[in-house]
XYZ file of C-alpha atoms in Angstrom:
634
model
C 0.000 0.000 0.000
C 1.431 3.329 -0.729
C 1.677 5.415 2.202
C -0.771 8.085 3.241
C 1.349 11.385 3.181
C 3.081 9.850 -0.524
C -0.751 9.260 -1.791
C -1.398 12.933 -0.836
C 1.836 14.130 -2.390
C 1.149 12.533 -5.764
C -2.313 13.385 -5.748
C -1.401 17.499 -5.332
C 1.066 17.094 -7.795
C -1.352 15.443 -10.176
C -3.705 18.347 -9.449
C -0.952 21.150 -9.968
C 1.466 19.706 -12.609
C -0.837 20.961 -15.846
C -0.516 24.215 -14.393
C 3.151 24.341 -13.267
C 4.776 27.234 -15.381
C 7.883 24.531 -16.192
C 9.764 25.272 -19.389
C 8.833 22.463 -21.578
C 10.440 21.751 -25.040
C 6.571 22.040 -26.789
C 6.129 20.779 -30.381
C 2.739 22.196 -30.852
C 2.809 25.859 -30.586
C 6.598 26.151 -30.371
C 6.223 28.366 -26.933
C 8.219 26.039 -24.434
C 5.586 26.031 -22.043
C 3.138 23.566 -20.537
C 0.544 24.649 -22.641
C -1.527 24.424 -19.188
C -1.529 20.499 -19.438
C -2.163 20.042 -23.288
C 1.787 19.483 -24.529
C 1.513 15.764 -25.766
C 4.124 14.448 -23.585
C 3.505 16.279 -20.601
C -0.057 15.016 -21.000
C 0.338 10.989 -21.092
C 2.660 11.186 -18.265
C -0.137 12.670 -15.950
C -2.373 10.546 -17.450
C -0.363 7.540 -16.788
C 0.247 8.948 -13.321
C -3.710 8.868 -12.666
C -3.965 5.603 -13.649
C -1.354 4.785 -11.402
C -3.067 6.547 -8.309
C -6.590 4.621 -9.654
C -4.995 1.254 -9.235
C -3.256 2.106 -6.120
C -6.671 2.809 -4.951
C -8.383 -0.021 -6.004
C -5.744 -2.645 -4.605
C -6.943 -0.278 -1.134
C -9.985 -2.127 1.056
C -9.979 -0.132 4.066
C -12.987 1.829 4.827
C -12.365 5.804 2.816
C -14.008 8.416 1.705
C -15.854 8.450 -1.515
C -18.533 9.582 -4.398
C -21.989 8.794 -2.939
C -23.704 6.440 -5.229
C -25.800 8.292 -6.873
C -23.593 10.253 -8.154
C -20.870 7.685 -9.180
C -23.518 6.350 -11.285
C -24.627 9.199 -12.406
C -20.979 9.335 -14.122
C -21.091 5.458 -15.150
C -24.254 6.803 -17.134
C -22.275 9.953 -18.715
C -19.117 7.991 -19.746
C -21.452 4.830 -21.237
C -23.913 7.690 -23.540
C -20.299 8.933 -24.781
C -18.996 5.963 -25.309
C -22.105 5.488 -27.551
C -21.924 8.846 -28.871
C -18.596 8.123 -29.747
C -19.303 4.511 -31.464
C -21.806 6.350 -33.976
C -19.388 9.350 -34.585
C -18.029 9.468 -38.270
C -14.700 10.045 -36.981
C -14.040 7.671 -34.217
C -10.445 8.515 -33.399
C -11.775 12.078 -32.125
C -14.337 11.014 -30.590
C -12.238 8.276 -28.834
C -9.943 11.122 -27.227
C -13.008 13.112 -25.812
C -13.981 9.956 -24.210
C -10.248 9.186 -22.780
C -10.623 13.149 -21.661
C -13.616 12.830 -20.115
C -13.109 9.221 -18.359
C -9.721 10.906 -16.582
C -11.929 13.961 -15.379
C -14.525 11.465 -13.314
C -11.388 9.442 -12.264
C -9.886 12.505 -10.735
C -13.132 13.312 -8.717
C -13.039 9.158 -7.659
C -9.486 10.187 -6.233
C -10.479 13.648 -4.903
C -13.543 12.576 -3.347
C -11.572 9.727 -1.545
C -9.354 12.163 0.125
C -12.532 13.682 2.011
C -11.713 16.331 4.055
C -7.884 16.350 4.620
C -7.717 16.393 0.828
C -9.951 19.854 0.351
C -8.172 21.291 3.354
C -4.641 20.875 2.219
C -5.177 21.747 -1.888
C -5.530 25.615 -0.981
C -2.234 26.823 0.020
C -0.450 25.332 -3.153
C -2.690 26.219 -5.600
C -2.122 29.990 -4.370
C 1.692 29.352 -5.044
C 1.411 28.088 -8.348
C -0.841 31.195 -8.807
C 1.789 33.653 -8.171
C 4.114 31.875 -10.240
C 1.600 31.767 -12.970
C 1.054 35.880 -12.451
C 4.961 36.141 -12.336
C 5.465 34.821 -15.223
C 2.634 36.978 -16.988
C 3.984 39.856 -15.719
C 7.351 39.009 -17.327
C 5.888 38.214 -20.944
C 3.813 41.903 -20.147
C 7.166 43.468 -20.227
C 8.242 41.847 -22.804
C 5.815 42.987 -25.196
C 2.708 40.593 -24.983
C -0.498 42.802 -24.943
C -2.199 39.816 -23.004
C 0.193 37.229 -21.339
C -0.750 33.695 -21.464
C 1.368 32.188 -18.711
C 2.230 28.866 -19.566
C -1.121 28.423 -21.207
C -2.068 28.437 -24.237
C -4.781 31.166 -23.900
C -4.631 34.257 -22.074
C -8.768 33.437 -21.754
C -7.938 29.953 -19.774
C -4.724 31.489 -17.488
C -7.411 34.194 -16.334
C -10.202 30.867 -15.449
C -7.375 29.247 -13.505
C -6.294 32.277 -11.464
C -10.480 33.455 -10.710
C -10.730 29.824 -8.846
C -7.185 30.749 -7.286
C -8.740 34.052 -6.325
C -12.090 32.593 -5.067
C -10.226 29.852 -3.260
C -7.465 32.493 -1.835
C -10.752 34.685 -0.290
C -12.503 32.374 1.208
C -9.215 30.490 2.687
C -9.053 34.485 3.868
C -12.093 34.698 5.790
C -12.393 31.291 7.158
C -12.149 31.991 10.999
C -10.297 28.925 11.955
C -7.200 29.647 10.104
C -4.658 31.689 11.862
C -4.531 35.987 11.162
C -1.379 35.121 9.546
C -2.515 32.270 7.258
C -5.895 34.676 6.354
C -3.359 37.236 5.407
C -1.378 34.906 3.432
C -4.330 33.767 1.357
C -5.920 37.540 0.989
C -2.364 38.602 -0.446
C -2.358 35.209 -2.706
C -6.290 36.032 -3.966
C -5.109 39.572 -4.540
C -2.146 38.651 -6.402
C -4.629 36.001 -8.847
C -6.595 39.124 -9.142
C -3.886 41.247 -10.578
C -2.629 38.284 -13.192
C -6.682 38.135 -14.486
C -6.369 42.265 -15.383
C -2.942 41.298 -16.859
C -4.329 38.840 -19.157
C -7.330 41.298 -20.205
C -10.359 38.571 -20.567
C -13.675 39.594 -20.570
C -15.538 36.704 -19.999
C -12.802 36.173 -16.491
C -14.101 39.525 -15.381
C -17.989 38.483 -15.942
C -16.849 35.536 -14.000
C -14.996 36.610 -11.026
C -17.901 38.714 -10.217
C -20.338 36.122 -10.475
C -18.108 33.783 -8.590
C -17.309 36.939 -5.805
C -21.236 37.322 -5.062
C -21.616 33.661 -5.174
C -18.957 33.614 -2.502
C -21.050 36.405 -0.459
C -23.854 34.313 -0.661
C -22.784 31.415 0.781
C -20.672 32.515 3.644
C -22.691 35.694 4.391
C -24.789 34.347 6.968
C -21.935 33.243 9.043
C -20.058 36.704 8.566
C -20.207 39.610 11.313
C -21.465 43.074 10.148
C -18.245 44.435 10.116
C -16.573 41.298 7.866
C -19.869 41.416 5.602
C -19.464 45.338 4.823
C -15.576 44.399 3.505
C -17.131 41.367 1.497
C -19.349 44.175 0.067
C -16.769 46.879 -0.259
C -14.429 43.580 -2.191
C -17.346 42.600 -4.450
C -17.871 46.134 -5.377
C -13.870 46.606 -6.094
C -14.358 43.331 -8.316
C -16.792 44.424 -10.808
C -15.181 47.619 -10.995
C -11.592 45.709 -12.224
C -13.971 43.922 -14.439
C -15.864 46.767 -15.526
C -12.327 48.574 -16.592
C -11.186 44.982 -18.712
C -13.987 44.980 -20.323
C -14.043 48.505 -21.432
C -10.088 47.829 -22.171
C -10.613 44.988 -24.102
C -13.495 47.027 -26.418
C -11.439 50.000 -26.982
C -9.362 47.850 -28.888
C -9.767 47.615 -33.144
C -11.223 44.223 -33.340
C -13.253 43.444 -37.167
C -14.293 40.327 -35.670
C -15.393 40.999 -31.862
C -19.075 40.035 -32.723
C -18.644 36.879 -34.646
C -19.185 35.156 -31.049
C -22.722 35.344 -32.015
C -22.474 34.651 -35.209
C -20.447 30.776 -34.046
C -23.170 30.506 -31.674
C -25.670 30.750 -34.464
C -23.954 28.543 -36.581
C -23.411 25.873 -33.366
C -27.097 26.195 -33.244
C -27.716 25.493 -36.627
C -25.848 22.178 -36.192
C -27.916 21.101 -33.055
C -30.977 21.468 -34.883
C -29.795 19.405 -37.773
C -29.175 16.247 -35.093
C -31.212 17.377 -32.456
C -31.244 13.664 -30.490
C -27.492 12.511 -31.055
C -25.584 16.203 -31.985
C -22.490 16.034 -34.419
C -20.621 13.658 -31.899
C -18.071 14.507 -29.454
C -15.093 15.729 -30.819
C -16.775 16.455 -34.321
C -17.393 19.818 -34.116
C -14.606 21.422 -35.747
C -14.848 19.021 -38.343
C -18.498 19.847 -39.162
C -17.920 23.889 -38.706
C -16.612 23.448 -42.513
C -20.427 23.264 -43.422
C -21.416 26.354 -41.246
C -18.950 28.666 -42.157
C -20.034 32.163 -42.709
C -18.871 35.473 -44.528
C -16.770 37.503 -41.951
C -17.111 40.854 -43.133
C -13.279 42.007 -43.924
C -12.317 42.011 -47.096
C -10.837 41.099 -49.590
C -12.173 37.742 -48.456
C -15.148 36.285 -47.501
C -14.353 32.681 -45.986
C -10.570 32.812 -44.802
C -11.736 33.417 -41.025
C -13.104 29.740 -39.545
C -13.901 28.937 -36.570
C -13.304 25.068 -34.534
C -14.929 25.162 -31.117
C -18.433 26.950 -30.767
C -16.668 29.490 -28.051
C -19.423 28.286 -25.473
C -19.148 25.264 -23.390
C -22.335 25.100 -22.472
C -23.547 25.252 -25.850
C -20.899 22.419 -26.820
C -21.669 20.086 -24.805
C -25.788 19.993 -26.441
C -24.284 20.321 -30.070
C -21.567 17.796 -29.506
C -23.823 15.583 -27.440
C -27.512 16.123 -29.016
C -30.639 16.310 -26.104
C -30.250 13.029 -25.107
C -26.183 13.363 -23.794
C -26.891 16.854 -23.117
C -29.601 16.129 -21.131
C -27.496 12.868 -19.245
C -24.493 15.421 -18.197
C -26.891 18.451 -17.608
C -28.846 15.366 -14.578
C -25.172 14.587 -13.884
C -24.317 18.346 -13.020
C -27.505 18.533 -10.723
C -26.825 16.224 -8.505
C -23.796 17.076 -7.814
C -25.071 20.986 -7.312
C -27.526 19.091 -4.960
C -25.346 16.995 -2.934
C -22.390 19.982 -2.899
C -25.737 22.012 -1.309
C -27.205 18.919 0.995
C -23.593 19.125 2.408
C -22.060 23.226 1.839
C -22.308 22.870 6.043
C -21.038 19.744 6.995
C -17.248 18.926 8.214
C -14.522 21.324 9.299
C -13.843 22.837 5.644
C -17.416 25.275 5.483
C -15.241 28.261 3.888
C -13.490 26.305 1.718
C -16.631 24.387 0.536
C -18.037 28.118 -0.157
C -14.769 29.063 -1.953
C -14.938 25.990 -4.234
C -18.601 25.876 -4.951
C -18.222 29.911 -6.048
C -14.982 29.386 -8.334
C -17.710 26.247 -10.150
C -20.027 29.019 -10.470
C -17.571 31.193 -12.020
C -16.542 28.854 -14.398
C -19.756 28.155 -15.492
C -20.348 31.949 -16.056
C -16.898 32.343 -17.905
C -17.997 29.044 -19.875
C -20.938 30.109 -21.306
C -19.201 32.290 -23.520
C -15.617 30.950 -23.860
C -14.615 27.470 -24.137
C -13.289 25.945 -20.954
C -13.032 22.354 -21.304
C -9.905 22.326 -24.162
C -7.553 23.493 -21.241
C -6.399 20.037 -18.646
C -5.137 22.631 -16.095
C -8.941 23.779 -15.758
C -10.488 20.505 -15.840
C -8.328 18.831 -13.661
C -8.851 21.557 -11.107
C -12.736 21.565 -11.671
C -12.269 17.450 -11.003
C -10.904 18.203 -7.863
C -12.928 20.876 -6.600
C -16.142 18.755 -7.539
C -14.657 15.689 -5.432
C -14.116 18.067 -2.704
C -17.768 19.164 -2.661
C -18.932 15.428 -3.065
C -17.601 13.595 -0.790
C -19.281 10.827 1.561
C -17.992 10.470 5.219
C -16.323 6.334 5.097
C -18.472 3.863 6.098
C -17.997 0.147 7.231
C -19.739 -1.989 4.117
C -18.777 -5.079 2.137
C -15.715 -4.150 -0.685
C -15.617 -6.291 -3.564
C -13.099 -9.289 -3.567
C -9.986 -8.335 -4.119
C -10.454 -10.404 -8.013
C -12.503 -8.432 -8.579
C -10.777 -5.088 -8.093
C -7.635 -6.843 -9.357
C -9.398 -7.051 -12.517
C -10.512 -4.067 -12.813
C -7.111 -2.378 -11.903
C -5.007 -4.984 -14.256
C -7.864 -3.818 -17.440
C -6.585 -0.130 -16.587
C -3.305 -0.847 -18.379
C -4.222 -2.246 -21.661
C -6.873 0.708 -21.889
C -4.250 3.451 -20.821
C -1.596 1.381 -23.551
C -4.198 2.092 -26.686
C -6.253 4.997 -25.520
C -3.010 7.036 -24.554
C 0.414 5.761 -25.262
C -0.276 4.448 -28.330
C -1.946 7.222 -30.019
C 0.680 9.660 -28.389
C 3.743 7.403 -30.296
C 1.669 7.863 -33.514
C 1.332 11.317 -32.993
C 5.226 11.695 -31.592
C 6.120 9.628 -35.150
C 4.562 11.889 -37.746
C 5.964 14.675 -35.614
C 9.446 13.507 -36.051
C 8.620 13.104 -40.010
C 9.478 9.159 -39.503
C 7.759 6.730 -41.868
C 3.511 6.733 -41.809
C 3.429 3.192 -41.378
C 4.444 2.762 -37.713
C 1.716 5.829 -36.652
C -0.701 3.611 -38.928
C -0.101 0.586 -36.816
C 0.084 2.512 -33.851
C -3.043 4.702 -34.523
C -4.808 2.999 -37.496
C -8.142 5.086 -36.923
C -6.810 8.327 -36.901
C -6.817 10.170 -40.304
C -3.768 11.819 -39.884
C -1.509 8.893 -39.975
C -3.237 7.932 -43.746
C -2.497 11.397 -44.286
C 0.297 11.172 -43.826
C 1.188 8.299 -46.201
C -0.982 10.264 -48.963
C 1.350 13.498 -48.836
C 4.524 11.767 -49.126
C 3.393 10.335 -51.575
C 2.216 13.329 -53.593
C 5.370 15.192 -52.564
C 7.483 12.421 -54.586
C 8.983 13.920 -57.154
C 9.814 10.351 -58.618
C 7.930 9.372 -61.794
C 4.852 7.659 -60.730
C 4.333 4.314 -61.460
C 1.110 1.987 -61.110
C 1.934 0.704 -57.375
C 2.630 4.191 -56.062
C -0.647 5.049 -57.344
C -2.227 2.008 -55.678
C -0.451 2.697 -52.790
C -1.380 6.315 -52.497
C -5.244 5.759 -53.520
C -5.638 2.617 -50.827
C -3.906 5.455 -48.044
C -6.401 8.261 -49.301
C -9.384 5.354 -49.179
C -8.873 4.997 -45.574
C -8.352 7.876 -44.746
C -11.800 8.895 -46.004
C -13.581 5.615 -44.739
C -11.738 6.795 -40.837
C -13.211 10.259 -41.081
C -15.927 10.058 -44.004
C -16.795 14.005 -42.553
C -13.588 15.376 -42.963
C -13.932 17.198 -46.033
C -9.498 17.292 -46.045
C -9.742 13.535 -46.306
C -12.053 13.520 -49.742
C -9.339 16.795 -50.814
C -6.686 13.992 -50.366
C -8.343 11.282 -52.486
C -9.107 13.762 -55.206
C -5.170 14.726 -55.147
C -4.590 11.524 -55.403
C -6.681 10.872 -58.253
C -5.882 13.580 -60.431
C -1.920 13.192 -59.912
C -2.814 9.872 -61.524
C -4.892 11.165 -64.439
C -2.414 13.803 -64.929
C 0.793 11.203 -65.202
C -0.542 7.247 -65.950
C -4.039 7.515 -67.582
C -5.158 11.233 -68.966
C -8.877 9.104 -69.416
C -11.851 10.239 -68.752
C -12.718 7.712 -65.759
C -9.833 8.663 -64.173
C -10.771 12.705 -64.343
C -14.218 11.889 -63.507
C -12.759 9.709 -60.159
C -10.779 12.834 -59.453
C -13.868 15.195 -60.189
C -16.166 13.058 -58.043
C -13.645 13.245 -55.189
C -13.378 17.059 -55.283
C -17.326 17.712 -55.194
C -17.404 15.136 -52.317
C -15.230 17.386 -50.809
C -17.337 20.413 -51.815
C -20.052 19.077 -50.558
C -18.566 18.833 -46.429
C -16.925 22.355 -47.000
C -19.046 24.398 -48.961
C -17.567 27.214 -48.352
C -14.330 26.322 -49.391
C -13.182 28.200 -52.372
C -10.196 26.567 -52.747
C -11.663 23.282 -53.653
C -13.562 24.480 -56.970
C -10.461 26.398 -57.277
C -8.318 22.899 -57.605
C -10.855 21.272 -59.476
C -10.606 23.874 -62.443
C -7.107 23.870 -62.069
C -6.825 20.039 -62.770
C -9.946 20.173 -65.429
C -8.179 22.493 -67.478
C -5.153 20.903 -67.410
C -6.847 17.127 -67.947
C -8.657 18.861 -71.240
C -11.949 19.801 -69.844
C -12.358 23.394 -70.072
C -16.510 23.404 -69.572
C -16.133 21.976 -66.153
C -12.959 24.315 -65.586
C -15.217 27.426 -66.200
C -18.266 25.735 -64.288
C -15.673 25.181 -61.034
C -14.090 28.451 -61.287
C -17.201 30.234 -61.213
C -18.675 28.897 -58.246
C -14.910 29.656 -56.322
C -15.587 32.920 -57.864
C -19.293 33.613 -56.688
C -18.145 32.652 -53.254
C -14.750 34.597 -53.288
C -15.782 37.919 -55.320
C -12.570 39.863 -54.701
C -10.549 36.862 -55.483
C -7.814 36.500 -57.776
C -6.921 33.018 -58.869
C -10.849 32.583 -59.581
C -10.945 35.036 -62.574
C -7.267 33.629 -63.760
C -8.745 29.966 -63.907
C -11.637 31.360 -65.490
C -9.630 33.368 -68.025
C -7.943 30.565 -68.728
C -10.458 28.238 -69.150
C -12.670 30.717 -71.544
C -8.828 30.412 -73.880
C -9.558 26.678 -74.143
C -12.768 26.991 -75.203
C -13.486 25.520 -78.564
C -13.485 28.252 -81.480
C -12.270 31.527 -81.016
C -11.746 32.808 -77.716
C -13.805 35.241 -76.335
C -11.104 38.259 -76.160
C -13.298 40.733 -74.785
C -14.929 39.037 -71.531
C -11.230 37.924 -71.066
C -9.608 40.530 -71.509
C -11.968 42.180 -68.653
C -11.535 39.243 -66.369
C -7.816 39.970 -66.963
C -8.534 43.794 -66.052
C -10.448 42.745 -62.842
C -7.666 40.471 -61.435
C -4.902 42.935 -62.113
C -7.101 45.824 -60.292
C -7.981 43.461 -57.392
C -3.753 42.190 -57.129
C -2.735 46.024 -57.136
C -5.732 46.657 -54.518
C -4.465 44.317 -51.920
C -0.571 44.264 -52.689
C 0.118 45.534 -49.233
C -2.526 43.467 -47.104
C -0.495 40.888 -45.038
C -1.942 37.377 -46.382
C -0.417 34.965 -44.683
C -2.613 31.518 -44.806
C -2.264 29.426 -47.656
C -6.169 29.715 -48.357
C -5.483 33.995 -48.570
C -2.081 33.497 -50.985
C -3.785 31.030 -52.733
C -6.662 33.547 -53.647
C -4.773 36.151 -53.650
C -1.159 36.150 -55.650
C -1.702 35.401 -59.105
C 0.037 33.110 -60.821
C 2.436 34.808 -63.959
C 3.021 32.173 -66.041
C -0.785 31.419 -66.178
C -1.133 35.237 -67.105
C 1.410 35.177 -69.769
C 0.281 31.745 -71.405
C -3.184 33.664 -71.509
C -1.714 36.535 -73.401
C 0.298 34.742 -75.915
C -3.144 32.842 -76.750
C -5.195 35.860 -77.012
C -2.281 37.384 -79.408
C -2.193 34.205 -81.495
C -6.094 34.414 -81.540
C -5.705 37.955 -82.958
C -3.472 37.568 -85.492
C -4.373 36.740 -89.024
């Protein structure tokens, strides 16, 4: 058995280590930070250390704290409708990892709630250390130029949710008569300190929250408080919303083009609900399916190059993701565990730090409604603790299951932790390191990426093709699109695939029509996409189809007006029309394109969807020229 004070020990470090601000050679984002528990490796080591922790605890029959029963099967209920959501998902690999996310949030509450009081008690005091360094280090970045410091997070929005439930935490610690004058100090001076960091990071929806979460706090420990106490809490709440008041009014001084499109995702996430209003999209489908919803941002000179992935709402993920029937499972799930965290706000020794908790959930939610919460482990890992701290049942003597039993269970722990975690993080960690596609394919082979893979080095071959590397290529781009039949990159793939092979073995007319098929597919699960149509009349006109070139060109034009490379391919295409070419209509498309290049020569494009629009191609130009001149001359 692992000792007591060791169990402890892990268990704060598992709670703190996604928020440590440790330098940490990241791959992702290239930043050398944690990325508040989301860096790859940083993430299947904590993972692996809570399924250490869950077997330790299982192989442990003595009488402990833990979830009532209710509410432990109110979880088994949750994980068992994902794991069905996830089984009818068109891409199964994402949905997988939403599952493995979820399944390590409910196992953190199993360990939290077994702690029972010592653990809530004794989480505090760090937390508001890691704070300051957190605040430390975004006062550092400040300096050094960054207009709103992430920490070691990712997003300034999810270092300013950590740091409210380190303020909320830090006040109530600071009020809570049966700590010392020194130790209230010490937490009022750590909560002020949180404070400071969530102005530094300049989040709005933090600000919304921390005063929700401040006169949640009032609430609960009002009753308790003295006159004099309860006139400070008033005075504190009032110096709150004014800090909040003064970010927000920051943040909207600031030029922002796209500060309203919140509403217009929210629409859009809407519009996908009501398409699958029982099942939803499937968890982790959303940004996948946001390539049908897309909408025109406003800015020119484009229409479509802003997207969007995550529905900036958790709230409204979890019913779009999830459909009525999950939503409705995890919204019964979240009430009773509001109701037992109220049946019990004044039991034990930890009152305060119950109230502290259950206002920093309330915050969250606030902040969650309009930001997305749940992509950040540092703020789910602390929500799974503070909900096992609210949660908890006193030990009592009853009947533990045989110790097969819970050998079983702990023994089937590894094999799932082997393919829901390690494996898929060596798959990912290969086609990082640029090694060969086909150990990520055994290691991963439902995940997309590693067919992807195999698809663009094979495209990027600049050896002559030959019948197997077409086979090859085509089987790679057929999985990938049977893996994630949504993923309108995965039909974009296929259709590569194809056309390289018209282009260089067959120049037929199945094989064109294989490639065209592929590219409308495509079309049709990003249909507002200009690039695709855009590719398509590229490879039509060079495969000797010049009607469908003009056809595709013109719909990348109608949805891309300002565009360049639309009116190029269209040019081009009206020059390979049979007869004489129609000089005039091309030599105004040429006129329009040249206007619309000179127009934007100074705006900073800088995706390949914007250049790709956007620069025009010369030699295209001048093969266009030399046709109209040989047109024109008798």
């Amino acid at each position: 058995m692992i000792p007591q004070a060791i169990r402890r020990l892990s268990l704060q470090f598992l709670l703190l280590i996604p928020a440590l601000p440790i330098p940490w050679p990241s791959t992702t984002a290239g930043r050398g930070w944690t990325e508040g528990g989301a860096e790859p490796t940083l993430l299947v080591l904590w993972h692996g250390l809570v399924v250490v922790l869950i077997i330790a605890g299982l192989l442990d029959s003595r009488p402990r704290a833990g979830l009532p029963t209710a509410i432990a099967w109110a979880f088994v209920l949750v994980l068992g409708v994902m794991g069905w959501s996830a089984l009818i998902a068109p891409y199964r690999f994402a949905a997988a990892l939403v599952v493995v996310e979820f399944a390590v949030f409910a196992a953190i509450v199993w360990l939290v709630a077994r702690e029972g009081e010592s653990g809530l008690r004794a989480l505090a005091l760090p937390l508001g250390l890691v704070g300051i360094a957190q605040v430390v280090l975004a006062f550092g970045q400040r300096i050094a130029g960054d207009a709103r410091p992430a920490g070691s997070f990712l997003n300034p929005n999810h270092l300013a949710a950590w740091l409210v439930a380190v303020a909320l935490i830090g006040l109530a610690g600071a009020s809570d008569d049966g700590t010392s004058r020194r130790g209230r100090w010490l937490r009022f001076g750590l909560a002020v300190a949180a404070i400071c960091g969530i102005g530094l990071t300049g989040s709005r929806g933090a600000g919304v929250g921390l005063v929700l979460g401040a006169a949640a706090l009032v609430a609960l420990i009002g009753p308790r408080m003295t006159p004099t106490v309860r006139r400070r809490c008033a005075i504190g709440v009032t110096l709150l919303a004014l800090i909040a008041t003064t970010v927000i009014v920051w943040r909207l001084q600031e030029r922002d083009p796209f500060r309203y499109h919140r509403v217009r995702i929210w629409h859009a996430s809407i519009t996908m609900l009501l398409e699958r209003p029982w099942t939803g999209s499937g968890p982790g489908q959303f940004a996948i399916e946001t390539d049908r919803v897309r909408f025109d941002d406003g800015e020119p000179p484009l229409r479509f190059d802003k997207r969007f992935s995550t529905p900036h709402s958790d709230l409204l993920r979890v019913w779009v993701e999830f459909g009525l029937l999950g939503g409705a499972a995890i919204a019964g799930m979240c009430f009773l565990v509001a109701r037992q965290a109220w049946l019990q706000r004044v039991q034990g020794q930890s009152r305060t730090a119950r109230a502290g908790i259950a206002a920093a959930l309330v915050a969250w939610v606030g902040q969650a409604a309009v930001e997305d919460l749940s992509a950040c482990p540092a703020i789910y890992v602390l929500g799974a603790a503070m909900v096992g701290s609210l949660v908890f049942r006193e030990p009592y003597m009853r009947r533990s299951a045989s110790l097969r039993f819970r050998l079983s269970v702990a023994f089937l722990l590894l094999p799932l932790f082997v393919i829901g975690d390690l494996a898929p993080y060596l798959g990912w960690r290969t086609l990082v390191r640029g090694e060969s596609p086909d150990r990520a394919r055994t290691l991963i082979p439902l995940s997309a990426d590693a067919w992807s893979a195999t698809v663009t080095a094979a495209l990027n071959d600049k050896a002559p093709w030959t019948l197997d590397r077409y086979a090859d290529a085509r089987r790679a781009a057929e999985q990938g699109v049977a893996v994630g039949p949504n993923r309108s990159a995965a039909w974009r793939e296929l259709a590569r695939v194809e056309a390289a092979g018209c282009r260089m073995l067959f120049r037929d007319a199945a094989s064109r029509e294989r490639a065209r098929q592929a590219y409308l597919s495509a079309e049709s699960r990003a249909p507002f996409d200009a690039s695709l149509p855009l590719e398509l009349a590229a490879f039509l006109l060079d495969t000797a189809d010049a009607t469908g070139a003009m056809n595709a060109a013109e719909r990348a034009r109608v949805l891309e007006p300002e565009a360049v490379a639309p009116r190029l391919l269209l040019a081009a295409s009206l020059t390979e029309m049979p007869g004489a070419p129609d000089a005039r209509r091309i030599r105004r498309l040429l006129d329009e394109l040249d206007q619309s290049a000179r127009a934007w020569s100074d705006y900073p494009f800088e995706t390949p969807y914007e250049i790709g629009m956007m620069r025009p191609a010369p030699a295209r130009v001048q093969r266009i020229e030399a046709r109209l001149r040989s047109a024109s001359s008798p």
